[in-house]
Short mmCIF file of C-alpha atoms in Angstrom, two decimals:
data_model
loop_
_atom_site.label_atom_id
_atom_site.label_comp_id
_atom_site.label_asym_id
_atom_site.label_seq_id
_atom_site.Cartn_x
_atom_site.Cartn_y
_atom_site.Cartn_z
CA UNK K 1 40.35 -72.40 81.96
CA UNK K 2 43.09 -72.22 79.37
CA UNK K 3 46.19 -70.13 78.97
CA UNK K 4 45.80 -67.23 76.56
CA UNK K 5 48.52 -66.31 74.05
CA UNK K 6 49.01 -62.96 72.36
CA UNK K 7 51.69 -61.70 70.01
CA UNK K 8 52.48 -58.00 70.27
CA UNK K 9 54.87 -55.78 68.37
CA UNK K 10 56.70 -53.66 70.92
CA UNK K 11 56.58 -49.92 70.18
CA UNK K 12 59.62 -47.93 69.18
CA UNK K 13 62.39 -48.51 66.71
CA UNK K 14 63.48 -51.85 68.13
CA UNK K 15 61.24 -54.01 65.93
CA UNK K 16 60.91 -56.52 68.76
CA UNK K 17 57.97 -58.88 69.15
CA UNK K 18 56.63 -60.40 72.34
CA UNK K 19 54.82 -63.72 72.72
CA UNK K 20 52.84 -63.25 75.93
CA UNK K 21 51.08 -66.06 77.78
CA UNK K 22 48.51 -65.38 80.49
CA UNK K 23 48.23 -68.43 82.75
CA UNK K 24 45.02 -68.44 84.82
CA UNK K 25 46.79 -69.70 87.94
CA UNK K 26 48.33 -66.24 88.26
CA UNK K 27 51.42 -66.16 86.07
CA UNK K 28 52.45 -64.15 83.03
CA UNK K 29 55.19 -65.35 80.69
CA UNK K 30 56.81 -63.04 78.15
CA UNK K 31 59.10 -64.29 75.41
CA UNK K 32 60.86 -61.60 73.39
CA UNK K 33 61.19 -63.50 70.13
CA UNK K 34 64.17 -61.75 68.56
CA UNK K 35 66.55 -62.17 71.49
CA UNK K 36 65.00 -65.18 73.28
CA UNK K 37 64.47 -63.28 76.55
CA UNK K 38 62.21 -65.29 78.85
CA UNK K 39 60.43 -63.12 81.43
CA UNK K 40 58.02 -64.33 84.13
CA UNK K 41 55.92 -62.63 86.74
CA UNK K 42 53.03 -63.26 89.07
CA UNK K 43 49.91 -61.16 88.50
CA UNK K 44 50.45 -59.45 91.87
CA UNK K 45 53.89 -58.27 90.73
CA UNK K 46 52.66 -56.59 87.54
CA UNK K 47 52.02 -52.86 87.21
CA UNK K 48 50.91 -50.83 84.20
CA UNK K 49 52.15 -47.24 83.83
CA UNK K 50 50.70 -45.18 80.99
CA UNK K 51 52.98 -42.64 79.30
CA UNK K 52 51.60 -40.98 76.18
CA UNK K 53 51.09 -43.54 73.42
CA UNK K 54 52.89 -46.26 75.36
CA UNK K 55 52.24 -48.20 78.52
CA UNK K 56 55.10 -49.65 80.51
CA UNK K 57 54.50 -53.09 81.99
CA UNK K 58 56.69 -53.41 85.07
CA UNK K 59 57.27 -56.55 87.14
CA UNK K 60 58.32 -55.65 90.67
CA UNK K 61 59.64 -57.97 93.36
CA UNK K 62 56.88 -58.57 95.94
CA UNK K 63 59.31 -58.55 98.86
CA UNK K 64 61.15 -55.43 97.68
CA UNK K 65 58.60 -53.23 95.83
CA UNK K 66 61.28 -50.74 94.76
CA UNK K 67 63.15 -53.53 92.96
CA UNK K 68 62.18 -53.97 89.30
CA UNK K 69 62.61 -57.52 87.98
CA UNK K 70 61.89 -56.55 84.36
CA UNK K 71 59.86 -54.15 82.23
CA UNK K 72 58.64 -53.81 78.65
CA UNK K 73 56.85 -51.10 76.70
CA UNK K 74 53.53 -51.90 75.05
CA UNK K 75 51.20 -49.85 72.92
CA UNK K 76 48.24 -48.55 74.93
CA UNK K 77 45.83 -50.83 73.04
CA UNK K 78 47.98 -53.92 73.63
CA UNK K 79 48.37 -53.06 77.31
CA UNK K 80 44.61 -52.64 77.64
CA UNK K 81 44.01 -56.01 75.99
CA UNK K 82 46.57 -57.67 78.24
CA UNK K 83 45.06 -56.11 81.37
CA UNK K 84 41.63 -57.45 80.36
CA UNK K 85 43.06 -60.94 79.75
CA UNK K 86 44.60 -60.90 83.21
CA UNK K 87 41.32 -59.74 84.77
CA UNK K 88 39.38 -62.52 83.02
CA UNK K 89 41.96 -65.10 84.11
CA UNK K 90 41.67 -63.96 87.73
CA UNK K 91 37.87 -64.12 87.58
CA UNK K 92 37.89 -67.60 86.01
CA UNK K 93 40.35 -68.90 88.60
CA UNK K 94 38.30 -67.47 91.49
CA UNK K 95 35.14 -69.04 90.08
CA UNK K 96 36.85 -72.40 89.73
CA UNK K 97 38.17 -72.29 93.30
CA UNK K 98 34.72 -71.35 94.64
CA UNK K 99 33.10 -74.25 92.77
CA UNK K 100 35.52 -76.80 94.24
#
């Protein structure tokens, strides 16, 4: 059970790149490389919203669901890959907890 890293180019004219780490204990870390933004969120706080050729990844506060902590745009393919990585991490963590 290891953390997974992915580097994505964010869509649009910004030219920004994100270093995303999926931590199997239920946390996602996003580092926007060009401006050193450090974003964190629990898996339960993350929501994917598809919009044309982009998917918005939104981190919402668990206690106040209308409150957005942060959001980034991803390409649909990158968002799909990230969603699968999160699903695998959740499955691996559940398996580990069951085996203990």
